[in-house]
Amino acid sequence: MDVTTLGGIALAIGLILVGQALEGGHVGSILQATAALIIFGGTMGAVMVAYPKRDFLRGLKLLKLAFVEQKTDLARLSAQVVEFAGVARREGVLALEGKLAEVTDPFLRRALQFVVDGVDASVTRSSLEAAIDAEYEENAVGAKVWESAGGFAPTIGILGAVLGLIHVMENLNDPSKLGSGIATAFVATIYGVGAANIFFLPWATKIKRKLSIERERKTLICEGVLSIQEGLNPRVLEERLRAWTGDEGRAAPERKAA
């Protein structure tokens, strides 16, 4: 699990409740099932109107990225690519065919297959880059679903507050109910603004960041495989790949150039 997501949500909600308690409030005053139904139901309904079924479902599916920790070891990946470069330099690119069974990463295996098949470098680059961009753009729509939810929620919150005030106006003949009724009405606004800024917008930001990390990983593979195809010295390739691995790459073990 991604501890920053869970910890951040817990911290935000916890300190908000602590602040309310310090002001003399109590948790019960902001626990309103009706307000939650209006905000979350209304927001999801608005998002469904805004996006086609496929995009909406993709957004729901990608939500797990906000809660699941991605283990992307770029240094290890870089070392693996450099190792393949050494094999290709010593034994020729056809020798990589025997290594394909050991590759568990589907994108890396696909990229190496281009090299083994003798595909032209320009075709390899265009094919891999198109695949990277297409996947990123398609998944980015899922993040936009939650961005849209973050935009709709505060407005739905105002709608909920107005509905609550209408109910208050209907009970003007009973002044004893006015205070609690108005307070309840504004809970919807709290839910709308809170849901947008604690849940929906942060989720969208984290999803987009993790999608970018995945794109960087695949770009590293693309550049590494293209360098193998052009016969680049493995040591030079290792230095080139540090543009993606940074300090992480400097921890990777050095390999002798063939």
mmCIF file of C-alpha atoms in Angstrom:
data_model
loop_
_atom_site.group_PDB
_atom_site.id
_atom_site.type_symbol
_atom_site.label_atom_id
_atom_site.label_comp_id
_atom_site.label_asym_id
_atom_site.label_seq_id
_atom_site.Cartn_x
_atom_site.Cartn_y
_atom_site.Cartn_z
ATOM 1 C CA MET A 1 0.000 0.000 0.000
ATOM 2 C CA ASP A 2 1.050 3.585 -0.610
ATOM 3 C CA VAL A 3 1.522 4.878 2.933
ATOM 4 C CA THR A 4 1.621 8.527 1.851
ATOM 5 C CA THR A 5 -1.914 8.294 0.459
ATOM 6 C CA LEU A 6 -3.381 6.596 3.516
ATOM 7 C CA GLY A 7 -1.284 8.649 5.914
ATOM 8 C CA GLY A 8 -2.170 11.894 4.168
ATOM 9 C CA ILE A 9 -5.895 11.191 4.285
ATOM 10 C CA ALA A 10 -5.688 10.214 7.948
ATOM 11 C CA LEU A 11 -3.612 13.294 8.793
ATOM 12 C CA ALA A 12 -5.910 15.699 6.951
ATOM 13 C CA ILE A 13 -9.138 14.338 8.400
ATOM 14 C CA GLY A 14 -7.640 13.846 11.844
ATOM 15 C CA LEU A 15 -6.306 17.390 12.189
ATOM 16 C CA ILE A 16 -9.507 18.878 10.808
ATOM 17 C CA LEU A 17 -11.442 17.033 13.506
ATOM 18 C CA VAL A 18 -8.917 18.103 16.144
ATOM 19 C CA GLY A 19 -9.261 21.705 15.034
ATOM 20 C CA GLN A 20 -13.016 21.463 15.233
ATOM 21 C CA ALA A 21 -12.794 19.975 18.721
ATOM 22 C CA LEU A 22 -10.508 22.809 19.848
ATOM 23 C CA GLU A 23 -13.167 25.258 18.687
ATOM 24 C CA GLY A 24 -15.718 23.491 20.853
ATOM 25 C CA GLY A 25 -17.370 21.445 18.121
ATOM 26 C CA HIS A 26 -18.027 17.726 18.076
ATOM 27 C CA VAL A 27 -17.772 15.023 15.450
ATOM 28 C CA GLY A 28 -21.480 14.326 15.435
ATOM 29 C CA SER A 29 -22.257 17.773 14.069
ATOM 30 C CA ILE A 30 -20.523 17.036 10.769
ATOM 31 C CA LEU A 31 -21.600 13.416 10.372
ATOM 32 C CA GLN A 32 -24.556 13.776 8.049
ATOM 33 C CA ALA A 33 -25.545 10.794 5.904
ATOM 34 C CA THR A 34 -27.835 12.948 3.783
ATOM 35 C CA ALA A 35 -25.058 15.408 2.944
ATOM 36 C CA ALA A 36 -22.695 12.551 2.066
ATOM 37 C CA LEU A 37 -25.334 11.028 -0.199
ATOM 38 C CA ILE A 38 -25.862 14.324 -2.013
ATOM 39 C CA ILE A 39 -22.162 15.104 -2.446
ATOM 40 C CA PHE A 40 -20.735 11.730 -3.394
ATOM 41 C CA GLY A 41 -23.777 10.582 -5.323
ATOM 42 C CA GLY A 42 -24.188 13.893 -7.119
ATOM 43 C CA THR A 43 -20.483 14.136 -7.935
ATOM 44 C CA MET A 44 -20.255 10.633 -9.366
ATOM 45 C CA GLY A 45 -23.414 11.268 -11.364
ATOM 46 C CA ALA A 46 -21.935 14.459 -12.817
ATOM 47 C CA VAL A 47 -18.710 12.641 -13.729
ATOM 48 C CA MET A 48 -20.688 9.908 -15.461
ATOM 49 C CA VAL A 49 -22.441 12.572 -17.527
ATOM 50 C CA ALA A 50 -19.100 14.174 -18.415
ATOM 51 C CA TYR A 51 -17.290 11.022 -19.580
ATOM 52 C CA PRO A 52 -18.141 8.053 -21.792
ATOM 53 C CA LYS A 53 -18.596 4.712 -20.038
ATOM 54 C CA ARG A 54 -15.147 3.478 -21.084
ATOM 55 C CA ASP A 55 -13.355 6.522 -19.648
ATOM 56 C CA PHE A 56 -15.395 6.498 -16.441
ATOM 57 C CA LEU A 57 -14.621 2.834 -15.803
ATOM 58 C CA ARG A 58 -10.949 3.464 -16.583
ATOM 59 C CA GLY A 59 -10.919 6.166 -13.934
ATOM 60 C CA LEU A 60 -12.380 3.765 -11.364
ATOM 61 C CA LYS A 61 -9.844 1.117 -12.329
ATOM 62 C CA LEU A 62 -6.883 3.499 -12.110
ATOM 63 C CA LEU A 63 -7.876 4.653 -8.627
ATOM 64 C CA LYS A 64 -5.879 1.741 -7.227
ATOM 65 C CA LEU A 65 -2.704 3.533 -8.402
ATOM 66 C CA ALA A 66 -3.299 6.113 -5.686
ATOM 67 C CA PHE A 67 -3.234 3.393 -3.014
ATOM 68 C CA VAL A 68 -0.806 0.798 -4.363
ATOM 69 C CA GLU A 69 2.926 1.454 -4.115
ATOM 70 C CA GLN A 70 4.740 1.113 -7.433
ATOM 71 C CA LYS A 71 8.081 -0.650 -7.200
ATOM 72 C CA THR A 72 10.091 0.751 -10.076
ATOM 73 C CA ASP A 73 13.781 -0.081 -9.764
ATOM 74 C CA LEU A 74 15.279 1.978 -12.580
ATOM 75 C CA ALA A 75 18.820 1.145 -11.532
ATOM 76 C CA ARG A 76 18.153 -2.573 -11.840
ATOM 77 C CA LEU A 77 16.369 -2.076 -15.142
ATOM 78 C CA SER A 78 19.263 0.007 -16.445
ATOM 79 C CA ALA A 79 21.734 -2.686 -15.410
ATOM 80 C CA GLN A 80 19.649 -5.307 -17.188
ATOM 81 C CA VAL A 81 19.609 -3.288 -20.406
ATOM 82 C CA VAL A 82 23.360 -2.727 -20.180
ATOM 83 C CA GLU A 83 23.817 -6.462 -19.704
ATOM 84 C CA PHE A 84 21.850 -7.121 -22.895
ATOM 85 C CA ALA A 85 24.022 -4.557 -24.652
ATOM 86 C CA GLY A 86 27.100 -6.503 -23.579
ATOM 87 C CA VAL A 87 25.638 -9.750 -24.926
ATOM 88 C CA ALA A 88 24.766 -8.104 -28.235
ATOM 89 C CA ARG A 89 28.235 -6.574 -28.517
ATOM 90 C CA ARG A 90 30.044 -9.849 -27.773
ATOM 91 C CA GLU A 91 27.823 -12.349 -29.555
ATOM 92 C CA GLY A 92 25.669 -10.289 -31.909
ATOM 93 C CA VAL A 93 22.064 -9.152 -31.612
ATOM 94 C CA LEU A 94 20.711 -12.588 -32.551
ATOM 95 C CA ALA A 95 22.130 -13.890 -29.271
ATOM 96 C CA LEU A 96 19.452 -11.826 -27.504
ATOM 97 C CA GLU A 97 16.795 -14.199 -28.778
ATOM 98 C CA GLY A 98 17.941 -16.765 -26.236
ATOM 99 C CA LYS A 99 17.543 -14.163 -23.477
ATOM 100 C CA LEU A 100 13.952 -13.213 -24.295
ATOM 101 C CA ALA A 101 12.521 -16.052 -22.205
ATOM 102 C CA GLU A 102 14.219 -14.544 -19.130
ATOM 103 C CA VAL A 103 12.597 -11.133 -19.637
ATOM 104 C CA THR A 104 9.478 -10.729 -17.509
ATOM 105 C CA ASP A 105 8.734 -7.139 -18.563
ATOM 106 C CA PRO A 106 6.387 -7.287 -21.593
ATOM 107 C CA PHE A 107 7.515 -3.915 -22.959
ATOM 108 C CA LEU A 108 11.211 -4.767 -22.687
ATOM 109 C CA ARG A 109 10.609 -8.126 -24.316
ATOM 110 C CA ARG A 110 8.712 -6.460 -27.150
ATOM 111 C CA ALA A 111 11.473 -3.894 -27.652
ATOM 112 C CA LEU A 112 14.198 -6.556 -27.732
ATOM 113 C CA GLN A 113 12.150 -8.562 -30.222
ATOM 114 C CA PHE A 114 12.406 -5.635 -32.640
ATOM 115 C CA VAL A 115 16.196 -5.821 -32.358
ATOM 116 C CA VAL A 116 16.304 -9.584 -32.813
ATOM 117 C CA ASP A 117 14.020 -9.353 -35.842
ATOM 118 C CA GLY A 118 16.321 -6.790 -37.455
ATOM 119 C CA VAL A 119 13.661 -4.085 -37.635
ATOM 120 C CA ASP A 120 14.977 -0.722 -38.843
ATOM 121 C CA ALA A 121 15.934 1.616 -35.988
ATOM 122 C CA SER A 122 13.570 4.370 -37.150
ATOM 123 C CA VAL A 123 10.665 1.913 -37.216
ATOM 124 C CA THR A 124 11.625 0.602 -33.778
ATOM 125 C CA ARG A 125 11.721 4.115 -32.340
ATOM 126 C CA SER A 126 8.429 5.213 -33.885
ATOM 127 C CA SER A 127 6.657 2.013 -32.823
ATOM 128 C CA LEU A 128 7.875 2.095 -29.219
ATOM 129 C CA GLU A 129 7.320 5.822 -28.773
ATOM 130 C CA ALA A 130 3.828 5.559 -30.243
ATOM 131 C CA ALA A 131 3.020 2.736 -27.816
ATOM 132 C CA ILE A 132 4.363 4.755 -24.868
ATOM 133 C CA ASP A 133 2.438 7.900 -25.791
ATOM 134 C CA ALA A 134 -0.788 6.046 -26.588
ATOM 135 C CA GLU A 135 -0.800 4.195 -23.275
ATOM 136 C CA TYR A 136 -0.018 7.358 -21.320
ATOM 137 C CA GLU A 137 -2.689 9.464 -23.013
ATOM 138 C CA GLU A 138 -5.290 6.744 -22.629
ATOM 139 C CA ASN A 139 -4.589 6.280 -18.937
ATOM 140 C CA ALA A 140 -4.318 10.025 -18.328
ATOM 141 C CA VAL A 141 -8.039 10.209 -19.056
ATOM 142 C CA GLY A 142 -8.555 8.136 -15.912
ATOM 143 C CA ALA A 143 -6.753 10.773 -13.865
ATOM 144 C CA LYS A 144 -8.875 13.489 -15.483
ATOM 145 C CA VAL A 145 -11.983 11.681 -14.263
ATOM 146 C CA TRP A 146 -10.903 12.362 -10.680
ATOM 147 C CA GLU A 147 -9.836 15.902 -11.537
ATOM 148 C CA SER A 148 -13.352 16.501 -12.825
ATOM 149 C CA ALA A 149 -14.796 15.014 -9.647
ATOM 150 C CA GLY A 150 -12.682 17.505 -7.713
ATOM 151 C CA GLY A 151 -14.177 20.313 -9.765
ATOM 152 C CA PHE A 152 -17.786 19.159 -9.436
ATOM 153 C CA ALA A 153 -17.777 18.321 -5.714
ATOM 154 C CA PRO A 154 -17.620 21.888 -4.291
ATOM 155 C CA THR A 155 -20.451 22.995 -6.568
ATOM 156 C CA ILE A 156 -22.532 19.983 -5.587
ATOM 157 C CA GLY A 157 -21.727 20.970 -1.997
ATOM 158 C CA ILE A 158 -23.253 24.393 -2.559
ATOM 159 C CA LEU A 159 -26.285 22.692 -4.083
ATOM 160 C CA GLY A 160 -26.589 20.550 -0.970
ATOM 161 C CA ALA A 161 -26.310 23.613 1.255
ATOM 162 C CA VAL A 162 -29.039 25.419 -0.660
ATOM 163 C CA LEU A 163 -31.299 22.382 -0.397
ATOM 164 C CA GLY A 164 -30.668 22.375 3.349
ATOM 165 C CA LEU A 165 -31.476 26.082 3.624
ATOM 166 C CA ILE A 166 -34.709 25.519 1.740
ATOM 167 C CA HIS A 167 -35.620 22.968 4.384
ATOM 168 C CA VAL A 168 -34.730 25.530 7.078
ATOM 169 C CA MET A 169 -36.950 28.162 5.446
ATOM 170 C CA GLU A 170 -39.828 25.731 5.566
ATOM 171 C CA ASN A 171 -39.483 25.645 9.352
ATOM 172 C CA LEU A 172 -39.296 29.370 10.086
ATOM 173 C CA ASN A 173 -42.293 29.039 12.363
ATOM 174 C CA ASP A 174 -40.091 27.065 14.776
ATOM 175 C CA PRO A 175 -37.092 29.297 15.719
ATOM 176 C CA SER A 176 -35.625 26.548 17.909
ATOM 177 C CA LYS A 177 -34.772 24.532 14.809
ATOM 178 C CA LEU A 178 -33.145 27.312 12.810
ATOM 179 C CA GLY A 179 -29.651 27.109 14.290
ATOM 180 C CA SER A 180 -29.222 23.369 13.952
ATOM 181 C CA GLY A 181 -30.902 23.385 10.551
ATOM 182 C CA ILE A 182 -28.523 26.001 9.125
ATOM 183 C CA ALA A 183 -25.528 24.169 10.592
ATOM 184 C CA THR A 184 -26.671 20.945 8.983
ATOM 185 C CA ALA A 185 -27.142 22.704 5.645
ATOM 186 C CA PHE A 186 -23.553 23.892 5.566
ATOM 187 C CA VAL A 187 -22.212 20.416 6.273
ATOM 188 C CA ALA A 188 -22.833 19.691 2.589
ATOM 189 C CA THR A 189 -20.450 22.501 1.653
ATOM 190 C CA ILE A 190 -17.809 21.048 3.978
ATOM 191 C CA TYR A 191 -18.242 17.641 2.381
ATOM 192 C CA GLY A 192 -17.982 19.067 -1.126
ATOM 193 C CA VAL A 193 -14.862 21.128 -0.522
ATOM 194 C CA GLY A 194 -13.297 18.458 1.673
ATOM 195 C CA ALA A 195 -13.927 15.628 -0.784
ATOM 196 C CA ALA A 196 -12.445 17.677 -3.625
ATOM 197 C CA ASN A 197 -9.284 18.709 -1.787
ATOM 198 C CA ILE A 198 -8.622 15.670 0.391
ATOM 199 C CA PHE A 199 -9.718 12.891 -1.948
ATOM 200 C CA PHE A 200 -10.442 13.627 -5.611
ATOM 201 C CA LEU A 201 -7.783 16.191 -6.610
ATOM 202 C CA PRO A 202 -4.952 14.530 -4.635
ATOM 203 C CA TRP A 203 -5.888 11.162 -6.128
ATOM 204 C CA ALA A 204 -5.740 12.629 -9.618
ATOM 205 C CA THR A 205 -2.336 14.190 -8.930
ATOM 206 C CA LYS A 206 -0.874 10.945 -7.614
ATOM 207 C CA ILE A 207 -2.283 8.903 -10.496
ATOM 208 C CA LYS A 208 -0.753 11.305 -13.019
ATOM 209 C CA ARG A 209 2.602 11.193 -11.249
ATOM 210 C CA LYS A 210 2.673 7.399 -11.267
ATOM 211 C CA LEU A 211 1.692 7.344 -14.921
ATOM 212 C CA SER A 212 4.608 9.692 -15.623
ATOM 213 C CA ILE A 213 6.980 7.387 -13.733
ATOM 214 C CA GLU A 214 5.798 4.470 -15.855
ATOM 215 C CA ARG A 215 6.313 6.511 -19.004
ATOM 216 C CA GLU A 216 9.856 7.378 -17.885
ATOM 217 C CA ARG A 217 10.541 3.682 -17.256
ATOM 218 C CA LYS A 218 9.424 2.716 -20.726
ATOM 219 C CA THR A 219 11.335 5.616 -22.258
ATOM 220 C CA LEU A 220 14.476 4.289 -20.573
ATOM 221 C CA ILE A 221 13.801 0.890 -22.154
ATOM 222 C CA CYS A 222 13.213 2.488 -25.545
ATOM 223 C CA GLU A 223 16.433 4.485 -25.490
ATOM 224 C CA GLY A 224 18.401 1.553 -24.131
ATOM 225 C CA VAL A 225 17.192 -0.874 -26.791
ATOM 226 C CA LEU A 226 17.793 1.655 -29.558
ATOM 227 C CA SER A 227 21.336 2.095 -28.251
ATOM 228 C CA ILE A 228 21.816 -1.674 -28.373
ATOM 229 C CA GLN A 229 20.552 -1.613 -31.943
ATOM 230 C CA GLU A 230 23.128 0.999 -32.930
ATOM 231 C CA GLY A 231 25.903 -0.995 -31.244
ATOM 232 C CA LEU A 232 26.694 1.504 -28.510
ATOM 233 C CA ASN A 233 29.424 0.551 -26.042
ATOM 234 C CA PRO A 234 27.763 -0.827 -22.858
ATOM 235 C CA ARG A 235 29.730 1.531 -20.620
ATOM 236 C CA VAL A 236 28.659 4.531 -22.671
ATOM 237 C CA LEU A 237 25.092 3.222 -22.591
ATOM 238 C CA GLU A 238 25.238 2.972 -18.819
ATOM 239 C CA GLU A 239 26.230 6.625 -18.636
ATOM 240 C CA ARG A 240 23.459 7.583 -21.030
ATOM 241 C CA LEU A 241 20.805 5.795 -19.006
ATOM 242 C CA ARG A 242 21.759 7.759 -15.909
ATOM 243 C CA ALA A 243 19.737 10.597 -17.385
ATOM 244 C CA TRP A 244 16.708 8.573 -16.219
ATOM 245 C CA THR A 245 18.065 6.813 -13.141
ATOM 246 C CA GLY A 246 19.924 9.815 -11.640
ATOM 247 C CA ASP A 247 21.444 9.096 -8.225
ATOM 248 C CA GLU A 248 19.665 5.746 -8.221
ATOM 249 C CA GLY A 249 21.625 4.758 -11.284
ATOM 250 C CA ARG A 250 24.932 5.621 -9.654
ATOM 251 C CA ALA A 251 24.290 2.870 -7.158
ATOM 252 C CA ALA A 252 24.040 0.310 -9.922
ATOM 253 C CA PRO A 253 27.017 -2.028 -10.205
ATOM 254 C CA GLU A 254 29.511 -1.185 -12.931
ATOM 255 C CA ARG A 255 29.873 -3.634 -15.754
ATOM 256 C CA LYS A 256 32.847 -4.233 -17.955
ATOM 257 C CA ALA A 257 32.451 -3.193 -21.549
ATOM 258 C CA ALA A 258 32.792 -6.031 -24.002
#
